XYZ file of C-alpha atoms in Angstrom:
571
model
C -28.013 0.627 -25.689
C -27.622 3.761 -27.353
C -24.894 3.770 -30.840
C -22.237 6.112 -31.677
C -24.546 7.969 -34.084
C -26.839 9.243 -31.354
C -23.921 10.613 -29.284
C -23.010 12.720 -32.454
C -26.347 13.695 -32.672
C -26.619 15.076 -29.345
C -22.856 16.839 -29.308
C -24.718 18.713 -32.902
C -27.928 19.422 -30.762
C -25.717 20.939 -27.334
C -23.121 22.702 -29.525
C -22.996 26.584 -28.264
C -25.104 26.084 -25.586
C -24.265 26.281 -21.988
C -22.053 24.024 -19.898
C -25.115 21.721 -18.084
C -25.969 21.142 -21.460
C -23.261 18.260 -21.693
C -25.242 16.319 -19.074
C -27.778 15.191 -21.651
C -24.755 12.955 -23.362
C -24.458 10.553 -20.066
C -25.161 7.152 -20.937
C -23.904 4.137 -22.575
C -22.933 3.781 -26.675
C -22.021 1.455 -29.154
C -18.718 2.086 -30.524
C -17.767 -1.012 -32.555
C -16.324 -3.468 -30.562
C -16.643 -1.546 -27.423
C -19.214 0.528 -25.432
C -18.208 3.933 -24.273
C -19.853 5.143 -21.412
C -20.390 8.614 -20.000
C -20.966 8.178 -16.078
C -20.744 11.537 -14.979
C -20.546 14.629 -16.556
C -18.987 17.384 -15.208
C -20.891 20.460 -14.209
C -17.683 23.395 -15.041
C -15.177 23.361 -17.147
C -12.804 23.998 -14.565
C -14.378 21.092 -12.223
C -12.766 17.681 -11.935
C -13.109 15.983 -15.208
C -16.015 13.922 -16.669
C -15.641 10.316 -15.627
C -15.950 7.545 -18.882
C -15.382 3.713 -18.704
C -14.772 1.357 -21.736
C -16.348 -1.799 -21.666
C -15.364 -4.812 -23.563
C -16.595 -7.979 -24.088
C -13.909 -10.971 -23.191
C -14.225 -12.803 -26.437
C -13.402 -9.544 -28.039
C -10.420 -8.327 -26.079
C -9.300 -12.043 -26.257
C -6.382 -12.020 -23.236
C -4.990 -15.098 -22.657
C -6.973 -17.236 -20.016
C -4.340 -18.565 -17.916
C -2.903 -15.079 -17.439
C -6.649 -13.638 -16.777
C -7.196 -16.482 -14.363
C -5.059 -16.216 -11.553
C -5.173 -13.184 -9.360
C -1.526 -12.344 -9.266
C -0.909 -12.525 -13.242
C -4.433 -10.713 -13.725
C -3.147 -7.464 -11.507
C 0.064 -7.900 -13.428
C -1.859 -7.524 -17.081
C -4.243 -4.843 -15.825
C -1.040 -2.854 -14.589
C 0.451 -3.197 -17.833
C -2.867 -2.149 -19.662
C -2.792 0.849 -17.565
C 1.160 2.165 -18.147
C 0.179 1.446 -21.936
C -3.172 3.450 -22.087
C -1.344 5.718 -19.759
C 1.322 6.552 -22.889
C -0.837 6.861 -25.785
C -3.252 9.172 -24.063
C -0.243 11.330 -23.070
C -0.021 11.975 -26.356
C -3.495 12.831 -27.017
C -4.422 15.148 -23.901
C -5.163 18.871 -24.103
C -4.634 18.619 -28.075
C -8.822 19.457 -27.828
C -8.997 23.045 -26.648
C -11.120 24.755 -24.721
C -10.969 26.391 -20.932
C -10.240 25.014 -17.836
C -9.580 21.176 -17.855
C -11.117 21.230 -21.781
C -8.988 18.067 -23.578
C -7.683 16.345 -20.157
C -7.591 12.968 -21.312
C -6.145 11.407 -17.671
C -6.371 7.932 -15.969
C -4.300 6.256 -12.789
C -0.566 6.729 -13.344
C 1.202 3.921 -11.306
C 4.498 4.201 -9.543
C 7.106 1.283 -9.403
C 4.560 -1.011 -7.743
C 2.291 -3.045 -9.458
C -0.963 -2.537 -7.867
C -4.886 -3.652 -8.128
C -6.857 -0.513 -9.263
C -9.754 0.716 -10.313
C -8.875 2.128 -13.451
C -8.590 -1.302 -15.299
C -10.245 -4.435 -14.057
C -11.086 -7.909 -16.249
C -13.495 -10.456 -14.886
C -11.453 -13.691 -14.310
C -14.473 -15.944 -15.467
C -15.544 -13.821 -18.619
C -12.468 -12.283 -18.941
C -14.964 -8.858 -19.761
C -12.842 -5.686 -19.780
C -13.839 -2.661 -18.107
C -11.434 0.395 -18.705
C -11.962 4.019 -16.779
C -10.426 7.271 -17.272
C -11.268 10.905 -17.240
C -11.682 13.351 -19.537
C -12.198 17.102 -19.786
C -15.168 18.106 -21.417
C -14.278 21.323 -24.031
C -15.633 24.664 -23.749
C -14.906 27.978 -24.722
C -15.525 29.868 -21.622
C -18.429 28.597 -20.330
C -20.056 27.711 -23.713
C -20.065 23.919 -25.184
C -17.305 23.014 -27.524
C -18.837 20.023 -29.045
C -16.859 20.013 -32.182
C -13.260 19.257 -29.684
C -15.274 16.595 -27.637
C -16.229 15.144 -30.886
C -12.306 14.926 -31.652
C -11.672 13.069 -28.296
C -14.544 10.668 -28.618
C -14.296 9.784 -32.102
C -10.714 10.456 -33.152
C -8.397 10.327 -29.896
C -9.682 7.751 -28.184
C -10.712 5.276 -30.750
C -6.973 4.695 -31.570
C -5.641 4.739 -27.746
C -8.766 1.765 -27.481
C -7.608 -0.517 -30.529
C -3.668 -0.125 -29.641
C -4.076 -1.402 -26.026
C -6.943 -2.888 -24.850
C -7.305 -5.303 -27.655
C -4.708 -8.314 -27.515
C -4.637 -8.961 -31.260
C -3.133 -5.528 -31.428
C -0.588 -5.631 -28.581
C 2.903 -6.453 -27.871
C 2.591 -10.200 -26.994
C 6.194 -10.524 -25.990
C 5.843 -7.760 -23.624
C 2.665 -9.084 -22.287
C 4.268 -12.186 -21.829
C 7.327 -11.042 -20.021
C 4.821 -9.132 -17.711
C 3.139 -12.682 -16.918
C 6.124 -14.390 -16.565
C 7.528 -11.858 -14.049
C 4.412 -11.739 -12.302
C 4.426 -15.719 -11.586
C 8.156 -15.852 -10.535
C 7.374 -13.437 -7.775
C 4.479 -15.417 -6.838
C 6.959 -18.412 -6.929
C 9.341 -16.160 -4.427
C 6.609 -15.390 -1.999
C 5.467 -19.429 -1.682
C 9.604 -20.596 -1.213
C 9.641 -18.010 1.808
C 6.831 -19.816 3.574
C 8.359 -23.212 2.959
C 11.581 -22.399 3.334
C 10.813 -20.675 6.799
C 12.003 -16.596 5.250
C 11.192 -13.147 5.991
C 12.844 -12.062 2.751
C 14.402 -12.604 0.029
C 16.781 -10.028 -1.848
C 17.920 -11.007 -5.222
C 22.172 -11.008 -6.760
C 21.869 -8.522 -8.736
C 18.679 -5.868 -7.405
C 19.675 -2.531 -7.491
C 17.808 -0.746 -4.115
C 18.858 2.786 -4.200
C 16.604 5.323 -5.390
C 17.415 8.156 -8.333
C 16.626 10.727 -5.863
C 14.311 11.375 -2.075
C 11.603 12.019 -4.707
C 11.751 9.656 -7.062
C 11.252 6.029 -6.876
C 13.112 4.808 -9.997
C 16.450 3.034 -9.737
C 19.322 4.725 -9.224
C 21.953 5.006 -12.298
C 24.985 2.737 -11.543
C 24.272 1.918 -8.167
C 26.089 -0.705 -6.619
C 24.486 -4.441 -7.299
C 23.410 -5.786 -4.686
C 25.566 -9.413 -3.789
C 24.292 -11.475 -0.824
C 27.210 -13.359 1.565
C 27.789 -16.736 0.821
C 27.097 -17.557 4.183
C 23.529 -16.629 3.930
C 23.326 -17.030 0.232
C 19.940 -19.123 -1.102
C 18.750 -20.665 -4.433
C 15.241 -20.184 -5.389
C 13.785 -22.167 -8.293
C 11.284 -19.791 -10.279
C 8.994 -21.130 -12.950
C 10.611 -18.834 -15.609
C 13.659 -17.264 -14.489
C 14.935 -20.833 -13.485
C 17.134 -20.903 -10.477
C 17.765 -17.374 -8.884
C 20.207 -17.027 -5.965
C 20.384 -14.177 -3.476
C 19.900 -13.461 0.566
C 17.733 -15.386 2.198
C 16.544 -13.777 5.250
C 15.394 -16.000 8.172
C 12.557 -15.938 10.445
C 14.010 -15.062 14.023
C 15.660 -11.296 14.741
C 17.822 -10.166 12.299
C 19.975 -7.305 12.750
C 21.622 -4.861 10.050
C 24.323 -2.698 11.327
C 27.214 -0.589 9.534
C 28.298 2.911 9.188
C 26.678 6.080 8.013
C 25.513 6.345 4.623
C 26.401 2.531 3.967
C 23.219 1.528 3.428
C 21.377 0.293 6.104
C 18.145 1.697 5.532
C 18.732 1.543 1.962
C 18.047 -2.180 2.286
C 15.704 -1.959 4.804
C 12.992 0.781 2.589
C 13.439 -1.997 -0.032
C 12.155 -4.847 2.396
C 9.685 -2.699 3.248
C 8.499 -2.291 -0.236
C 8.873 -5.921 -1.269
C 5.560 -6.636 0.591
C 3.963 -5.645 -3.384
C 5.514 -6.681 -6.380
C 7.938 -4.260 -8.600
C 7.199 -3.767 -12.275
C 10.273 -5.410 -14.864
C 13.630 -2.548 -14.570
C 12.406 -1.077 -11.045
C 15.966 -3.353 -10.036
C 13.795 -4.662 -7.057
C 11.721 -7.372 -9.033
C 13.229 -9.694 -6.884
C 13.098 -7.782 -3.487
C 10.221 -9.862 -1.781
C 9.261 -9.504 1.655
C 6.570 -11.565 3.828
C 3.890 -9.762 2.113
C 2.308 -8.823 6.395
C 5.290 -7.592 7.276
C 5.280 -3.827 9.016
C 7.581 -1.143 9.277
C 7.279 0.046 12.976
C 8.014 3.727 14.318
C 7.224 6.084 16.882
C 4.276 8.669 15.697
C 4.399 11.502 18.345
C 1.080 13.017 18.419
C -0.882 10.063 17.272
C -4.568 9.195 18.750
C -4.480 5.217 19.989
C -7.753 4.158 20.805
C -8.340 1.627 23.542
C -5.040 -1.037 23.085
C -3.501 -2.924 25.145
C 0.360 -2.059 25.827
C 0.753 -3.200 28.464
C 3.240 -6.021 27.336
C 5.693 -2.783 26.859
C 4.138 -0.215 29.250
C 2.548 -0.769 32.830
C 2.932 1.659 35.834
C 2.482 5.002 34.597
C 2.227 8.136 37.192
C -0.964 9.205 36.192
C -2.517 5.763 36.746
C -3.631 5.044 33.322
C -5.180 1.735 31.909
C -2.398 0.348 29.548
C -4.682 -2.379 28.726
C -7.009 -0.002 27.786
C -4.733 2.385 26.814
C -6.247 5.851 24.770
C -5.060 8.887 24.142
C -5.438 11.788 21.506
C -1.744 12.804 21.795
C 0.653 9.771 22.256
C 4.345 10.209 23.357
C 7.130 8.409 21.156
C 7.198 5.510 23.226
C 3.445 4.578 23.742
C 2.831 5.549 19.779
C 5.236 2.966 18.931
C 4.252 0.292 21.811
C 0.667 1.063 20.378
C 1.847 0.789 16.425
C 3.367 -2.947 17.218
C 0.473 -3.970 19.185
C -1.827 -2.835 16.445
C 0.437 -4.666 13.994
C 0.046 -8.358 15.617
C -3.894 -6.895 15.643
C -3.259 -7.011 11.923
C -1.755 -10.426 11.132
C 1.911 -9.033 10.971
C 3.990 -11.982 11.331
C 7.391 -9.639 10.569
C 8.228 -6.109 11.848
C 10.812 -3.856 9.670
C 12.319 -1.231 12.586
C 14.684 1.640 11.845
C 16.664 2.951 15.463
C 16.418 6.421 13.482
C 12.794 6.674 13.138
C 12.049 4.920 16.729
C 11.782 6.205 20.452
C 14.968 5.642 22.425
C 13.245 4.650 25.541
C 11.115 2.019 24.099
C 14.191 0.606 22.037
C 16.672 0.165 24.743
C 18.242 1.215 28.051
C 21.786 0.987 28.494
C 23.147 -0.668 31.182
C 24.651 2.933 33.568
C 20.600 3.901 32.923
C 19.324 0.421 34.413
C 21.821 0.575 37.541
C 20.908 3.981 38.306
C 16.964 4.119 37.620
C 15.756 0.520 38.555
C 13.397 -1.530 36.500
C 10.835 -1.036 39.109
C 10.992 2.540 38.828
C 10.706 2.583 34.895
C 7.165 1.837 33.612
C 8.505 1.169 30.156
C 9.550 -2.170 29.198
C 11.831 -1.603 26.139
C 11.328 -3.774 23.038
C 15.173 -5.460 23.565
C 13.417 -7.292 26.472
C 10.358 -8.559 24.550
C 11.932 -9.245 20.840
C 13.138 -12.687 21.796
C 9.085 -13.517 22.981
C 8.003 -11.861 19.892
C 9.744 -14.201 17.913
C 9.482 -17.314 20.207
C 5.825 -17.102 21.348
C 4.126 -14.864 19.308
C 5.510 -15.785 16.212
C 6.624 -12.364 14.859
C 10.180 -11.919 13.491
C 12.303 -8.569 13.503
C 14.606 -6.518 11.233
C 16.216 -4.364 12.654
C 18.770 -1.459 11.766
C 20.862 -0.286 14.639
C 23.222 2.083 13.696
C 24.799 3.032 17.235
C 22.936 0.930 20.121
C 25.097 -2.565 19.843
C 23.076 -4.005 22.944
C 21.022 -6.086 20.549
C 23.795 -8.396 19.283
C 22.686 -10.483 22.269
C 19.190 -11.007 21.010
C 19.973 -11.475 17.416
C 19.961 -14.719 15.332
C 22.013 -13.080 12.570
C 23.240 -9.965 11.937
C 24.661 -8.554 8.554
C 26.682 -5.649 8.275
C 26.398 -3.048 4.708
C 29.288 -1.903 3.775
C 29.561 0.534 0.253
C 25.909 -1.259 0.187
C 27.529 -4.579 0.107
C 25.902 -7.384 2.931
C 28.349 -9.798 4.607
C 27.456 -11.134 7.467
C 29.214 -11.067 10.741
C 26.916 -12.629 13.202
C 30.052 -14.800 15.061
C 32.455 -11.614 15.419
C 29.279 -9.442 16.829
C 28.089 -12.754 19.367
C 31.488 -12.555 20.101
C 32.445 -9.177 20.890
C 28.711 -8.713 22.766
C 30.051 -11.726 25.339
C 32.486 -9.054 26.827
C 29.581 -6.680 28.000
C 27.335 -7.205 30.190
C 23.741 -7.970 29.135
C 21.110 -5.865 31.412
C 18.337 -7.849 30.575
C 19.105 -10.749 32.667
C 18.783 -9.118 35.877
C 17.766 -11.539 39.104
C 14.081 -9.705 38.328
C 13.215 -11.637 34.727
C 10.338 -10.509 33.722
C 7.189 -12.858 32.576
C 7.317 -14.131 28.664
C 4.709 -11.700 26.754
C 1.470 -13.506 25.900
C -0.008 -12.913 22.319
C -2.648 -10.428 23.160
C -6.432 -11.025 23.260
C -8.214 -8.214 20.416
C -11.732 -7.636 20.916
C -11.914 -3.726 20.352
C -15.369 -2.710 19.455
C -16.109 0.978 17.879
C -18.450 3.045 18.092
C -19.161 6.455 16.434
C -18.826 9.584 18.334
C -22.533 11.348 18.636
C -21.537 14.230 16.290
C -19.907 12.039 13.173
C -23.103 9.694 13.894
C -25.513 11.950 13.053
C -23.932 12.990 9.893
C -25.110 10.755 6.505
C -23.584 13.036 3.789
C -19.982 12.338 4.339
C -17.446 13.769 1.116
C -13.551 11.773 0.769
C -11.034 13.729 -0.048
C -7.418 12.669 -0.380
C -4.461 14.488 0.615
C -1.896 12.855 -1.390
C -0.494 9.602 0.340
C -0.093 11.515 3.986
C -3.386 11.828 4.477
C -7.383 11.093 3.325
C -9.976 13.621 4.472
C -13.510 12.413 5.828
C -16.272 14.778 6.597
C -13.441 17.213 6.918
C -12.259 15.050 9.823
C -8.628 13.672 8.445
C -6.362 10.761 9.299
C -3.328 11.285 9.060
C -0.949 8.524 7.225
C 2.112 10.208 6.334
C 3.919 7.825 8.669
C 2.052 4.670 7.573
C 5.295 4.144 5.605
C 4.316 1.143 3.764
C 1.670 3.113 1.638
C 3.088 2.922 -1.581
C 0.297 5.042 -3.728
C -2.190 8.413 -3.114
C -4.921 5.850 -4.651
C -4.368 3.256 -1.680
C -5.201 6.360 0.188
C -8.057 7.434 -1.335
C -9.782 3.549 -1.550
C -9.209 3.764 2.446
C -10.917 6.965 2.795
C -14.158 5.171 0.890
C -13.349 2.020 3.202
C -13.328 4.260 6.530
C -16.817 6.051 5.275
C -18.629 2.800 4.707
C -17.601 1.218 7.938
C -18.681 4.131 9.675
C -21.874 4.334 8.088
C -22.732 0.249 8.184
C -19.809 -1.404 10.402
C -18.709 0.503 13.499
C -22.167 -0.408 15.865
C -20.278 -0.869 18.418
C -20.987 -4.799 18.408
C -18.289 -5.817 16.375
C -14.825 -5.970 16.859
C -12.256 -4.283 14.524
C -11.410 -7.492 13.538
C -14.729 -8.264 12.136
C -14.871 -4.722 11.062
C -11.607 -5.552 8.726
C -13.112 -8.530 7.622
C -15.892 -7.283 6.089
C -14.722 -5.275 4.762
C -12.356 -7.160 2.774
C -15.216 -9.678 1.952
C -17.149 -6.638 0.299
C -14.377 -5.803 -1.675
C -13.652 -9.417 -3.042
C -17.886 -10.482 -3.442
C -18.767 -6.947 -5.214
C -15.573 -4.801 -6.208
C -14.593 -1.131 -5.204
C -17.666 -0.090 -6.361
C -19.571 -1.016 -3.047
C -17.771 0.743 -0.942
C -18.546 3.666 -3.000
C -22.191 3.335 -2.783
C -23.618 4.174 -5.854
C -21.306 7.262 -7.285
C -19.387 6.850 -10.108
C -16.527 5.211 -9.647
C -13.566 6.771 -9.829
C -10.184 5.451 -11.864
C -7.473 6.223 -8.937
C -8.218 3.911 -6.418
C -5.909 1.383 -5.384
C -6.163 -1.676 -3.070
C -4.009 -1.690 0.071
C -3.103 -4.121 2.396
C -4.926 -5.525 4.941
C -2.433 -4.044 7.485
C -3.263 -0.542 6.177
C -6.598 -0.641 6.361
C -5.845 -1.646 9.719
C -3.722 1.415 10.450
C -6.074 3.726 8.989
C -8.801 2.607 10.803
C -6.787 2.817 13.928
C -5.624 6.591 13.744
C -9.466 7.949 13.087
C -10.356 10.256 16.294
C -13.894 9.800 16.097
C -14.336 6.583 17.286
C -15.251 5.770 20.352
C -14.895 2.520 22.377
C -18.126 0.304 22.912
């Protein structure tokens, strides 16, 4: 281990001298109570920014052990570490000159969700802190600056260090709170299970958002208040008893006018699969945590699934069990995107009529006298929703903003008003008795079955061959591999650009190690969650530095990226 002495010593030696000449300070030093390390250096001043990680000991950063412990509360702390760092390096960046990216001092900036990352991990046995960030090595043109690194090395980041990654030095209230929250929505996401929920929406949350691009509350927004009739009482650890809507397994329907808030409610059960940091207003929005927001994704490639529960028949004489296709219509994308869900472990899907194909939502009943269900190869998902529920287990929420021929099928069905819930499931039950109901036509069809996965993968010839493969992320829409890309812009339950990049390293290494064609994607999924949770996201990056914006999605994503890469082939 190298000390803080022989850093300086090599910034006096480099000073003047060309750029590459920063590559000799790469290595680990002594800086007090914590080791600064220098993993890769960049090779321009206007390249991506040298990558550092602090590393401190547990005794030394001293967090407390129940909160370092448990999973939940550890991602909750490590957030908060991160927002904090986040604030006093603000303050700090670019005030070292140079060209280029000279004085960047930069880590992960998290949204409203609170999120496992890269940038800030503790050991829950040692409770050892590792810390990573990047920062932009000065230089005046292309000449070393080494007097402005010394300022961010010794000056700059020394204070952002002691005032948050130290616990005798921080806010132990705040902390606390942190902690606190982060247990009552753990408590939230256990009552759902035993209380048989899909969701839960607290009395009070605020759901809409300040603007289409921004994520933060919106100023005096109508408060959410659930109806009585459907009106719960959660007891939380910390926050005590907490009533709001309770949302039951089974098919639930939300209906109401234009710009009423339907799918103001639903984008917040879709977010509530991950937890919301403290004055997002959706703390206590939690959703079952594998629930999926389903749509049709024109264009999409669907590799070798069976949707056949929804589609059968077609003119060309295509294998729906089998189905593929580099182009998909609206109605086989979104067969294909709830098959692929149950593939996942979904045991909820989140639809919106406004983002989904007519024809595989409904046909009304003028459309079913005329063209006759043996004519129509598309079953449409009003005639499998009950079976979803009833024999495969997977409950729907669904907002229907003009097609009432679901009242039928629903167990309850709430109706947003000025974004206010009541529920009106009798009147709707009711008023649907005095129409006919074209699903129960003398030809029923068969119950679905829960499908049988065994999809094995292979490479195609030409990605095979290739062992250098570079990741490049596009933002959240999409993550570049090889300069292949998959696009995710509408995998709408991706919540951060880092989730997207950690897929693009999870979708290298299974190509490289997983996709043999022997396993099934199931087994592919598996493993790589296991390597993840044995050995960290540094596996999956296979030796390179690892970077500080990566960010752990769900299993269901992981799924879904998998799924829309074109190069695989079936086995």
């Amino acid at each position: 281990m190298k000390r803080a002495e022989d850093l300086q010593e090599i910034l006096r030696r480099i000073d003047h001298r060309g750029y590459p000449a920063y590559k000799d300070t790469a290595g680990a030093y002594q800086f007090g109570q914590y080791v600064l390390s220098i993993d890769h250096v960049q090779g321009d001043p206007f390249a991506s920014p040298s990558k550092v990680s602090i590393h401190i000991d547990g005794a030394k950063a001293d967090f407390p052990k129940e909160a370092v412990r448990k999973k939940h509360t550890r991602i909750a702390l490590c957030d908060a570490l991160i927002r904090r760092f986040g604030k006093e390096a603000g303050a700090f960046s670019f005030q070292a000159k140079g060209s280029g990216k000279s004085g960047l001092i930069s880590g992960s900036r998290p949204g409203q969700e609170v999120l496992e990352r890269s940038a800030c991990e503790i050991a829950p046995d040692t409770g050892n802190l590792v810390f990573r960030l990047e920062i932009g090595f000065p230089a005046n043109g292309r000449t070393i600056n080494a007097g402005e690194l010394r300022k961010i090395l010794f000056r700059f980041l020394p204070q952002c260090v002691e005032k948050t990654l130290f616990y005798k030095n921080a806010d132990k209230k705040k902390l606390a709170d942190v902690v606190k929250l982060a247990e009552d929505q753990q408590a939230v996401r256990e009552q759902l299970q035993e209380r048989k929920l899909c969701a839960f929406v607290a009395n009070g949350a605020v759901l809409p958002r300040e603007s289409g691009v921004s994520d933060r509350p919106m100023k005096q927004a109508v408060r959410f208040q659930s109806p009585e009739s459907m009106e719960v009482e959660l007891t939380l650890p910390n926050a005590g008893p907490v009533r709001g809507m309770g949302i039951p397994e089974g098919v639930t329907l939300i209906v109401g006018g234009g710009y009423h808030g339907k799918s103001t409610l639903l984008k917040a059960l879709e977010r509530g699969v991950y937890n919301h940091i403290a004055g997002d207003g959706r703390e206590l929005v939690i959703t079952d945590d594998t629930a999926v927001k389903i749509r049709a994704e024109d264009g999409r490639s669907i590799k070798y699934t069976d949707i056949s529960m929804f589609i059968n028949g077609l003119p060309n004489g295509k294998d729906t069990k089998a189905f593929q296709t580099d182009d998909a219509s609206g109605s086989t994308s979104q067969a294909a995107n709830v098959v692929e869900a149950m593939e996942a472990g979904a045991s909820l899907f989140l639809i919106d009529e406004d983002t989904s194909a007519t024809n595989f939502m409904i046909r009304d009943e003028l459309m079913a006298r005329v063209v006759h269900r043996e004519m129509e190869p598309i079953t449409p998902f009003i005639d499998r929703v009950r079976d979803l529920y009833q024999v495969c287990g997977v409950s729907t929420i669904l907002v229907a903003g003009s097609c009432g021929s679901y009242f039928n099928k629903a167990d309850h069905v709430i109706q947003m008003m000025q974004y206010q819930p009541s529920e009106i499931t009798e009147l709707a039950k009711k008023e649907a008795a005095r129409f006919a109901d074209v699903t129960d036509e003398k030809t029923q069809l068969p119950r679905c079955q829960p499908p049988v996965f065994q999809r094995r993968f292979a490479l195609d010839k030409k990605a095979a061959k290739n062992d250098r493969m570079k990741v490049k992320g596009m933002g959240k829409d999409a993550v570049s591999i090889d300069r292949d890309t998959i696009e995710l812009r509408y995998v709408e339950q991706l919540a951060d650009s880092e989730q997207t990049m950690l897929l693009g390293y999870l979708v290298k290494y299974a190509r490289k190690h997983l996709f043999d064609g022997k396993k099934d994607l199931r087994t592919v999924v598996m493993l790589l969650e296991k390597t993840l949770r044995d050995k960290g996201f540094g596996a999956v990056c296979e030796g390179r530095c690892l970077p500080c914006n990566l960010a752990m999605p769900r299993t269901q994503e992981i799924y879904a990226c998998l799924n829309r890469c074109r190069e695989l082939t079936g086995a």
